[in-house]
Amino acid sequence: MNVDHLPVMSREVIEVLAPFEGGTYIDATVGLGGHSAMLLQKIGQDGKVIGIDRDDEALARTAAKLGDTRLILRKGNFSDMESILHTQGLDEADGVLLDLGVSMMQLKDLGRGFSFNSKERLDMRMDSSQELSAWDVVNEYSERELVRILKEYGEEYRAVKIVRSLLHERNKKSIDTCLELAEIISRSTGRHGKVHPATKTFQALRIEVNSELDELKKGLSAALRVLRKGGRFCVISYHSLEDRVVKHFIRENAKAEVLKQLMKKPLIPGLEEIRANPSSRSAKMRGAEKL
Ligand SMILES: C[S@@+](CC[C@H](N)C(=O)[O-])C[C@H]1O[C@@H](n2cnc3c(N)ncnc32)[C@H](O)[C@@H]1O
């Protein structure tokens, strides 16, 4: 496994989910199978891991890499985990893991149009069979919709300015590549500091294209439904919008005495992990147990 595929906060995931022999676990974002591989080591011959991902390529690579009859891989959105579990003849799970966002493979390997310094076509779909892509959002959404998305999903205070320059350019010709979009944004806002001025816009587009926050809310509710009493879930998120959704979900359900919050503050990766795997640096993990 190369460094890019090190599963984030794997020690903490195992501590929180406490997998046991014969248990059933849902790895709802199986990706390249890093966390699944660790779960498989803990569940004995009779345990099962249901690995879900919306990305065909991730599933194919994980199947080839792990090839284990205890790992059942299914394509789908994690909001559908309940029906995916039922199609396996199972009613409940002992643990659910959500490791949100995109994988390094999607960001770098596949030319999926996520990175602002690439000449790839604006795409950003995790599921390549989905219709809506970032190209459609950038070239076809109205000014109002774009401003809303940039403000809501990117927390971009320069949303109006950026969207005006985007509209100005797309009236001349369509904005086709990541680099074209990033340059339009740089020209509109100027470059200050270390963070690329297109960062927030790209985050907002990705969230819109993949309905990430909606999926997360539905996925958390689905996790709660499929867990047995005493079962646990844990979520690793990578930006504050996601973490906020997870925090509120756990708080509300803890108040209603449906969940027990397992940690008050989110866990974060240690310095050693960040050094070995810099892409883990923004990770935050929260977990809860079903009462
Ligand atoms: C950070 S990666 C997971 C990495 C994985 N834990 C590992 O160890 O290799 C996130 C994965 O979740 C998938 N994903 C994101 N949102 C999803 C959703 N709503 N439903 C299903 N899969 C999703 C992405 O396609 C990506 O492969």
XYZ file of N, CA and C and ligand atoms in Angstrom, residues 1 4-8 27-37 52-55 58 62 65 74-80 97-106 112 126-127 210-212 215-216 236 238, ligand 1:
180
model
N 0.847 -1.209 0.000
C 0.000 0.000 0.000
C 0.875 1.249 0.000
N -0.437 7.239 -0.042
C -1.712 7.853 -0.381
C -2.899 7.007 0.063
N -2.666 5.708 0.226
C -3.789 4.849 0.533
C -3.819 4.386 1.978
N -3.023 5.055 2.830
C -3.081 4.728 4.245
C -4.442 5.145 4.776
N -5.156 4.239 5.426
C -6.455 4.646 5.953
C -6.287 5.653 7.092
N -7.091 6.689 7.058
C -6.961 7.785 8.028
C -7.484 7.342 9.403
N -18.730 -0.757 5.980
C -17.764 0.282 5.607
C -18.454 1.040 4.472
N -19.121 2.131 4.855
C -20.045 2.798 3.918
C -19.329 3.634 2.864
N -18.025 3.798 3.019
C -17.210 4.538 2.044
C -15.939 3.713 1.817
N -16.106 2.562 1.208
C -15.018 1.573 1.222
C -13.764 2.049 0.490
N -13.949 2.892 -0.548
C -12.786 3.454 -1.257
C -11.819 2.364 -1.676
N -10.560 2.525 -1.297
C -9.566 1.520 -1.668
C -9.392 0.445 -0.589
N -10.341 0.399 0.334
C -10.424 -0.735 1.250
C -9.456 -0.723 2.418
N -8.822 0.404 2.700
C -7.856 0.447 3.808
C -8.494 0.104 5.144
N -9.635 0.750 5.447
C -10.288 0.459 6.730
C -10.915 -0.937 6.716
N -11.468 -1.325 5.574
C -12.071 -2.669 5.484
C -11.031 -3.732 5.785
N -9.819 -3.562 5.257
C -8.768 -4.554 5.485
C -8.507 -4.698 6.990
N -19.441 -0.332 0.792
C -20.263 0.427 -0.165
C -19.431 1.570 -0.742
N -19.577 1.815 -2.011
C -18.993 3.017 -2.611
C -19.809 3.369 -3.854
N -19.819 4.657 -4.199
C -20.549 5.065 -5.417
C -19.615 5.078 -6.621
N -18.345 4.717 -6.395
C -17.348 4.792 -7.458
C -16.980 3.381 -7.939
N -13.202 2.432 -7.701
C -12.743 2.118 -6.337
C -13.138 0.686 -5.984
N -10.585 -2.364 -5.143
C -10.624 -3.004 -3.822
C -10.902 -4.495 -3.948
N -7.736 -6.048 -4.935
C -6.693 -5.992 -3.907
C -6.997 -6.919 -2.739
N -20.585 -3.491 -2.690
C -21.786 -3.083 -3.418
C -21.670 -1.634 -3.873
N -22.095 -1.393 -5.115
C -22.118 -0.010 -5.588
C -23.392 0.666 -5.090
N -23.253 1.887 -4.594
C -24.445 2.618 -4.175
C -24.070 3.818 -3.349
N -25.098 4.589 -2.997
C -24.903 5.699 -2.077
C -25.065 5.181 -0.659
N -24.300 5.757 0.255
C -24.418 5.215 1.619
C -25.763 5.530 2.250
N -26.497 6.500 1.691
C -27.856 6.746 2.201
C -28.743 5.519 1.978
N -28.335 4.631 1.059
C -29.117 3.407 0.790
C -28.580 2.197 1.551
N -18.998 2.605 9.512
C -17.941 3.615 9.334
C -18.244 4.490 8.123
N -18.132 5.802 8.320
C -18.219 6.747 7.196
C -16.920 7.560 7.171
N -16.127 7.364 6.138
C -14.878 8.131 5.971
C -15.143 9.015 4.753
N -15.553 10.265 5.039
C -16.203 11.077 3.997
C -15.248 11.620 2.930
N -15.846 12.228 1.940
C -15.055 12.960 0.943
C -14.585 12.086 -0.201
N -13.527 12.553 -0.840
C -13.004 11.833 -2.003
C -11.708 11.136 -1.619
N -11.358 10.114 -2.391
C -10.103 9.408 -2.119
C -8.986 10.048 -2.939
N -7.766 9.741 -2.552
C -6.606 10.234 -3.306
C -6.659 9.731 -4.746
N -7.189 8.520 -4.897
C -7.299 7.964 -6.250
C -8.203 8.867 -7.105
N -9.334 9.290 -6.520
C -10.239 10.151 -7.291
C -9.607 11.510 -7.543
N -10.401 12.948 -12.811
C -11.825 13.185 -12.593
C -12.177 14.666 -12.446
N -18.148 11.662 -8.231
C -17.580 10.442 -7.641
C -18.116 9.239 -8.403
N -19.371 9.319 -8.815
C -19.993 8.243 -9.591
C -20.044 8.707 -11.047
N -22.022 16.244 -5.915
C -22.205 14.931 -5.284
C -23.245 14.930 -4.158
N -24.005 16.015 -4.048
C -25.029 16.161 -2.974
C -24.460 15.708 -1.633
N -23.259 16.174 -1.312
C -22.549 15.569 -0.179
C -23.233 15.781 1.173
N -26.495 13.726 1.364
C -26.123 12.322 1.516
C -25.701 12.045 2.962
N -24.922 12.974 3.529
C -24.426 12.766 4.888
C -25.588 12.711 5.878
N -15.520 10.073 9.897
C -14.332 10.929 9.722
C -14.713 11.972 8.682
N -13.818 15.964 6.798
C -12.618 16.704 6.384
C -12.835 18.202 6.233
C -11.933 9.124 1.809
S -12.431 7.892 0.689
C -12.507 6.448 1.668
C -11.189 5.766 1.827
C -11.310 4.427 2.521
N -11.747 4.550 3.894
C -9.994 3.667 2.451
O -9.473 3.286 3.516
O -9.491 3.447 1.353
C -14.120 8.239 0.478
C -14.855 7.278 -0.457
O -16.241 7.439 -0.207
C -16.951 7.397 -1.408
N -18.180 8.155 -1.176
C -18.295 9.459 -0.853
N -19.589 9.779 -0.677
C -20.303 8.633 -0.855
C -21.691 8.317 -0.773
N -22.597 9.243 -0.483
N -22.066 7.035 -0.998
C -21.138 6.084 -1.293
N -19.806 6.334 -1.388
C -19.404 7.592 -1.162
C -16.016 8.027 -2.422
O -16.330 7.573 -3.724
C -14.642 7.555 -1.933
O -14.253 6.375 -2.579
